[in-house]
């Protein structure tokens, strides 16, 4: 088993090219070709007790130009007419979290993925709300194999176990 971590658009291209057997993608909707495993709020995140959130223009950290969260963050800031500046791309999630811990920027993450050493910024801090996202499961439709099918079932079961008790943000 090889595990590949990239942006959702890149993973979906790899799946279409039959380079991978299945993928999880973070998207704003669930196409017919996918199975929605969960919906979650995209939230603003920053350093605990940090001040980057008060800077003008707002420093925003991104990992990858293809990241769909980048589009959501910057679109929300533009719609809110909030000045911002990019910090990065910082390369990967660990580097991005380091920019938050150092209070160099803010970013967005799915609520369920925010590590305990950074803070979800409160709604009253003045940052615009962002739309919820779906975590979608895609499988190769041709040349499937038993190992990939078993892994897919395991991932599905783990999402159900972990998130079944949580209320869907789509219902709010």
PDB file of C-alpha atoms in Angstrom:
ATOM      1  CA  UNK A   1       0.000   0.000   0.000  1.00  0.00           C
ATOM      2  CA  UNK A   2       1.314   3.425  -0.960  1.00  0.00           C
ATOM      3  CA  UNK A   3      -0.241   6.473   0.686  1.00  0.00           C
ATOM      4  CA  UNK A   4      -0.093   9.680  -1.347  1.00  0.00           C
ATOM      5  CA  UNK A   5      -0.802  13.132   0.111  1.00  0.00           C
ATOM      6  CA  UNK A   6      -1.574  15.970  -2.298  1.00  0.00           C
ATOM      7  CA  UNK A   7      -4.270  18.560  -2.889  1.00  0.00           C
ATOM      8  CA  UNK A   8      -7.713  17.218  -3.749  1.00  0.00           C
ATOM      9  CA  UNK A   9      -7.578  18.388  -7.394  1.00  0.00           C
ATOM     10  CA  UNK A  10      -4.258  16.620  -7.905  1.00  0.00           C
ATOM     11  CA  UNK A  11      -5.499  13.416  -6.263  1.00  0.00           C
ATOM     12  CA  UNK A  12      -8.629  13.428  -8.403  1.00  0.00           C
ATOM     13  CA  UNK A  13      -6.466  13.757 -11.527  1.00  0.00           C
ATOM     14  CA  UNK A  14      -4.341  10.825 -10.375  1.00  0.00           C
ATOM     15  CA  UNK A  15      -7.497   8.775  -9.832  1.00  0.00           C
ATOM     16  CA  UNK A  16      -8.800   9.685 -13.297  1.00  0.00           C
ATOM     17  CA  UNK A  17      -5.452   8.621 -14.775  1.00  0.00           C
ATOM     18  CA  UNK A  18      -5.653   5.284 -12.867  1.00  0.00           C
ATOM     19  CA  UNK A  19      -2.492   6.120 -10.919  1.00  0.00           C
ATOM     20  CA  UNK A  20      -4.259   5.491  -7.605  1.00  0.00           C
ATOM     21  CA  UNK A  21      -7.102   3.162  -6.566  1.00  0.00           C
ATOM     22  CA  UNK A  22      -9.051   5.477  -4.280  1.00  0.00           C
ATOM     23  CA  UNK A  23      -8.853   8.911  -2.731  1.00  0.00           C
ATOM     24  CA  UNK A  24     -10.388  11.197  -0.182  1.00  0.00           C
ATOM     25  CA  UNK A  25     -11.124  14.690  -1.461  1.00  0.00           C
ATOM     26  CA  UNK A  26     -12.241  17.808   0.373  1.00  0.00           C
ATOM     27  CA  UNK A  27     -14.862  19.607  -1.696  1.00  0.00           C
ATOM     28  CA  UNK A  28     -17.784  22.010  -1.370  1.00  0.00           C
ATOM     29  CA  UNK A  29     -20.260  19.442  -2.734  1.00  0.00           C
ATOM     30  CA  UNK A  30     -20.506  15.697  -3.281  1.00  0.00           C
ATOM     31  CA  UNK A  31     -20.668  14.721  -6.953  1.00  0.00           C
ATOM     32  CA  UNK A  32     -22.585  11.610  -8.029  1.00  0.00           C
ATOM     33  CA  UNK A  33     -19.279   9.791  -8.558  1.00  0.00           C
ATOM     34  CA  UNK A  34     -18.345  10.178  -4.873  1.00  0.00           C
ATOM     35  CA  UNK A  35     -19.565   9.086  -1.477  1.00  0.00           C
ATOM     36  CA  UNK A  36     -19.786  11.787   1.203  1.00  0.00           C
ATOM     37  CA  UNK A  37     -18.150  10.514   4.369  1.00  0.00           C
ATOM     38  CA  UNK A  38     -18.746  13.655   6.381  1.00  0.00           C
ATOM     39  CA  UNK A  39     -19.458  17.367   6.246  1.00  0.00           C
ATOM     40  CA  UNK A  40     -17.531  19.777   8.421  1.00  0.00           C
ATOM     41  CA  UNK A  41     -17.188  23.497   9.013  1.00  0.00           C
ATOM     42  CA  UNK A  42     -14.184  25.309   7.610  1.00  0.00           C
ATOM     43  CA  UNK A  43     -12.966  27.500  10.480  1.00  0.00           C
ATOM     44  CA  UNK A  44     -10.332  30.168  10.995  1.00  0.00           C
ATOM     45  CA  UNK A  45      -7.363  28.993  13.054  1.00  0.00           C
ATOM     46  CA  UNK A  46      -4.492  30.864  14.690  1.00  0.00           C
ATOM     47  CA  UNK A  47      -1.961  30.889  17.492  1.00  0.00           C
ATOM     48  CA  UNK A  48      -3.350  30.524  21.016  1.00  0.00           C
ATOM     49  CA  UNK A  49      -3.438  34.074  22.378  1.00  0.00           C
ATOM     50  CA  UNK A  50      -1.891  35.328  19.135  1.00  0.00           C
ATOM     51  CA  UNK A  51      -2.049  38.734  17.523  1.00  0.00           C
ATOM     52  CA  UNK A  52      -1.672  37.884  13.803  1.00  0.00           C
ATOM     53  CA  UNK A  53      -5.455  37.956  13.506  1.00  0.00           C
ATOM     54  CA  UNK A  54      -5.366  41.687  14.354  1.00  0.00           C
ATOM     55  CA  UNK A  55      -2.794  42.631  11.714  1.00  0.00           C
ATOM     56  CA  UNK A  56      -3.743  44.669   8.651  1.00  0.00           C
ATOM     57  CA  UNK A  57      -3.472  43.359   6.043  1.00  0.00           C
ATOM     58  CA  UNK A  58      -4.379  39.976   7.522  1.00  0.00           C
ATOM     59  CA  UNK A  59      -1.519  37.460   7.101  1.00  0.00           C
ATOM     60  CA  UNK A  60      -2.986  34.232   5.656  1.00  0.00           C
ATOM     61  CA  UNK A  61      -0.990  31.002   5.479  1.00  0.00           C
ATOM     62  CA  UNK A  62      -1.524  28.534   2.623  1.00  0.00           C
ATOM     63  CA  UNK A  63       0.163  25.224   1.857  1.00  0.00           C
ATOM     64  CA  UNK A  64      -0.464  24.828  -1.851  1.00  0.00           C
ATOM     65  CA  UNK A  65      -1.801  26.995  -4.642  1.00  0.00           C
ATOM     66  CA  UNK A  66      -4.221  24.201  -5.584  1.00  0.00           C
ATOM     67  CA  UNK A  67      -5.683  23.884  -2.077  1.00  0.00           C
ATOM     68  CA  UNK A  68      -9.435  24.423  -2.151  1.00  0.00           C
ATOM     69  CA  UNK A  69      -9.300  26.039   1.296  1.00  0.00           C
ATOM     70  CA  UNK A  70      -7.185  28.825  -0.202  1.00  0.00           C
ATOM     71  CA  UNK A  71     -10.000  29.680  -2.607  1.00  0.00           C
ATOM     72  CA  UNK A  72     -12.567  29.593   0.201  1.00  0.00           C
ATOM     73  CA  UNK A  73     -10.487  31.755   2.564  1.00  0.00           C
ATOM     74  CA  UNK A  74      -9.508  34.366   0.020  1.00  0.00           C
ATOM     75  CA  UNK A  75     -13.008  34.453  -1.475  1.00  0.00           C
ATOM     76  CA  UNK A  76     -14.537  35.048   1.952  1.00  0.00           C
ATOM     77  CA  UNK A  77     -12.005  37.795   2.707  1.00  0.00           C
ATOM     78  CA  UNK A  78     -12.599  39.460  -0.680  1.00  0.00           C
ATOM     79  CA  UNK A  79     -16.373  39.321  -0.230  1.00  0.00           C
ATOM     80  CA  UNK A  80     -15.914  40.852   3.220  1.00  0.00           C
ATOM     81  CA  UNK A  81     -13.628  43.515   1.675  1.00  0.00           C
ATOM     82  CA  UNK A  82     -10.882  42.570   4.110  1.00  0.00           C
ATOM     83  CA  UNK A  83      -7.260  43.320   3.167  1.00  0.00           C
ATOM     84  CA  UNK A  84      -4.993  40.256   3.326  1.00  0.00           C
ATOM     85  CA  UNK A  85      -1.512  39.096   2.350  1.00  0.00           C
ATOM     86  CA  UNK A  86      -0.280  35.578   1.668  1.00  0.00           C
ATOM     87  CA  UNK A  87       2.299  33.846   3.813  1.00  0.00           C
ATOM     88  CA  UNK A  88       3.603  30.911   1.797  1.00  0.00           C
ATOM     89  CA  UNK A  89       3.000  28.561   0.231  1.00  0.00           C
ATOM     90  CA  UNK A  90       4.683  26.909   3.170  1.00  0.00           C
ATOM     91  CA  UNK A  91       5.021  23.454   1.611  1.00  0.00           C
ATOM     92  CA  UNK A  92       3.079  21.130   3.882  1.00  0.00           C
ATOM     93  CA  UNK A  93       0.706  21.033   6.844  1.00  0.00           C
ATOM     94  CA  UNK A  94       3.512  20.804   9.426  1.00  0.00           C
ATOM     95  CA  UNK A  95       5.115  23.966   8.082  1.00  0.00           C
ATOM     96  CA  UNK A  96       1.737  25.667   7.993  1.00  0.00           C
ATOM     97  CA  UNK A  97       1.067  24.782  11.623  1.00  0.00           C
ATOM     98  CA  UNK A  98       4.510  26.166  12.511  1.00  0.00           C
ATOM     99  CA  UNK A  99       3.516  29.544  10.987  1.00  0.00           C
ATOM    100  CA  UNK A 100       0.422  29.500  13.214  1.00  0.00           C
ATOM    101  CA  UNK A 101       2.356  28.533  16.341  1.00  0.00           C
ATOM    102  CA  UNK A 102       4.833  31.340  15.656  1.00  0.00           C
ATOM    103  CA  UNK A 103       1.884  33.752  15.286  1.00  0.00           C
ATOM    104  CA  UNK A 104       2.934  34.683  11.749  1.00  0.00           C
ATOM    105  CA  UNK A 105      -0.468  34.090  10.136  1.00  0.00           C
ATOM    106  CA  UNK A 106      -3.938  32.611  10.359  1.00  0.00           C
ATOM    107  CA  UNK A 107      -5.382  29.885   8.145  1.00  0.00           C
ATOM    108  CA  UNK A 108      -8.424  27.668   7.820  1.00  0.00           C
ATOM    109  CA  UNK A 109      -8.910  24.005   8.648  1.00  0.00           C
ATOM    110  CA  UNK A 110     -11.839  21.673   8.963  1.00  0.00           C
ATOM    111  CA  UNK A 111     -13.115  21.954  12.525  1.00  0.00           C
ATOM    112  CA  UNK A 112     -12.531  18.243  13.176  1.00  0.00           C
ATOM    113  CA  UNK A 113      -8.864  18.464  12.148  1.00  0.00           C
ATOM    114  CA  UNK A 114      -7.716  21.413  14.280  1.00  0.00           C
ATOM    115  CA  UNK A 115      -4.860  20.262  16.527  1.00  0.00           C
ATOM    116  CA  UNK A 116      -5.071  21.103  20.210  1.00  0.00           C
ATOM    117  CA  UNK A 117      -1.965  23.343  20.175  1.00  0.00           C
ATOM    118  CA  UNK A 118      -3.639  26.006  17.989  1.00  0.00           C
ATOM    119  CA  UNK A 119      -6.982  27.770  18.437  1.00  0.00           C
ATOM    120  CA  UNK A 120     -10.164  28.019  16.474  1.00  0.00           C
ATOM    121  CA  UNK A 121     -10.706  31.763  16.228  1.00  0.00           C
ATOM    122  CA  UNK A 122     -14.066  32.870  17.657  1.00  0.00           C
ATOM    123  CA  UNK A 123     -16.856  34.104  15.393  1.00  0.00           C
ATOM    124  CA  UNK A 124     -16.820  37.536  17.067  1.00  0.00           C
ATOM    125  CA  UNK A 125     -13.217  38.216  16.028  1.00  0.00           C
ATOM    126  CA  UNK A 126     -14.427  39.766  12.769  1.00  0.00           C
ATOM    127  CA  UNK A 127     -13.358  37.181  10.191  1.00  0.00           C
ATOM    128  CA  UNK A 128     -15.963  36.127   7.635  1.00  0.00           C
ATOM    129  CA  UNK A 129     -17.726  32.788   7.894  1.00  0.00           C
ATOM    130  CA  UNK A 130     -16.821  30.192   5.308  1.00  0.00           C
ATOM    131  CA  UNK A 131     -18.951  27.489   3.761  1.00  0.00           C
ATOM    132  CA  UNK A 132     -18.890  23.918   5.071  1.00  0.00           C
ATOM    133  CA  UNK A 133     -16.921  21.291   3.177  1.00  0.00           C
ATOM    134  CA  UNK A 134     -17.486  17.626   2.413  1.00  0.00           C
ATOM    135  CA  UNK A 135     -14.930  14.867   2.737  1.00  0.00           C
ATOM    136  CA  UNK A 136     -15.700  12.654  -0.236  1.00  0.00           C
ATOM    137  CA  UNK A 137     -14.539   9.150  -1.024  1.00  0.00           C
ATOM    138  CA  UNK A 138     -13.755   8.227  -4.625  1.00  0.00           C
ATOM    139  CA  UNK A 139     -12.872   4.777  -5.920  1.00  0.00           C
ATOM    140  CA  UNK A 140     -11.440   3.638  -9.200  1.00  0.00           C
ATOM    141  CA  UNK A 141     -14.250   2.198 -11.312  1.00  0.00           C
ATOM    142  CA  UNK A 142     -12.085  -0.083 -13.450  1.00  0.00           C
ATOM    143  CA  UNK A 143      -9.444  -2.618 -12.489  1.00  0.00           C
ATOM    144  CA  UNK A 144     -10.430  -2.684  -8.840  1.00  0.00           C
ATOM    145  CA  UNK A 145      -8.700  -5.058  -6.452  1.00  0.00           C
ATOM    146  CA  UNK A 146      -9.556  -6.719  -3.157  1.00  0.00           C
ATOM    147  CA  UNK A 147      -6.918  -4.854  -1.136  1.00  0.00           C
ATOM    148  CA  UNK A 148      -8.119  -1.450  -2.314  1.00  0.00           C
ATOM    149  CA  UNK A 149     -11.730  -2.466  -1.640  1.00  0.00           C
ATOM    150  CA  UNK A 150     -10.866  -3.610   1.902  1.00  0.00           C
ATOM    151  CA  UNK A 151      -8.978  -0.367   2.594  1.00  0.00           C
ATOM    152  CA  UNK A 152     -11.925   1.635   1.283  1.00  0.00           C
ATOM    153  CA  UNK A 153     -14.308  -0.258   3.578  1.00  0.00           C
ATOM    154  CA  UNK A 154     -11.977   0.300   6.536  1.00  0.00           C
ATOM    155  CA  UNK A 155     -11.773   4.044   5.867  1.00  0.00           C
ATOM    156  CA  UNK A 156     -15.560   4.248   5.525  1.00  0.00           C
ATOM    157  CA  UNK A 157     -16.039   2.389   8.834  1.00  0.00           C
ATOM    158  CA  UNK A 158     -13.534   4.631  10.631  1.00  0.00           C
ATOM    159  CA  UNK A 159     -15.294   7.782   9.436  1.00  0.00           C
ATOM    160  CA  UNK A 160     -18.638   6.361  10.579  1.00  0.00           C
ATOM    161  CA  UNK A 161     -17.237   5.419  13.970  1.00  0.00           C
ATOM    162  CA  UNK A 162     -15.461   8.713  14.551  1.00  0.00           C
ATOM    163  CA  UNK A 163     -18.034  11.138  13.192  1.00  0.00           C
ATOM    164  CA  UNK A 164     -21.423   9.454  13.551  1.00  0.00           C
ATOM    165  CA  UNK A 165     -22.163  11.218  16.855  1.00  0.00           C
ATOM    166  CA  UNK A 166     -21.290  14.647  15.510  1.00  0.00           C
ATOM    167  CA  UNK A 167     -24.031  16.830  14.069  1.00  0.00           C
ATOM    168  CA  UNK A 168     -23.622  17.624  10.414  1.00  0.00           C
ATOM    169  CA  UNK A 169     -22.867  21.309   9.793  1.00  0.00           C
ATOM    170  CA  UNK A 170     -24.974  21.000   6.635  1.00  0.00           C
ATOM    171  CA  UNK A 171     -28.079  20.704   8.808  1.00  0.00           C
ATOM    172  CA  UNK A 172     -27.433  24.012  10.603  1.00  0.00           C
TER     173      UNK A 172
END
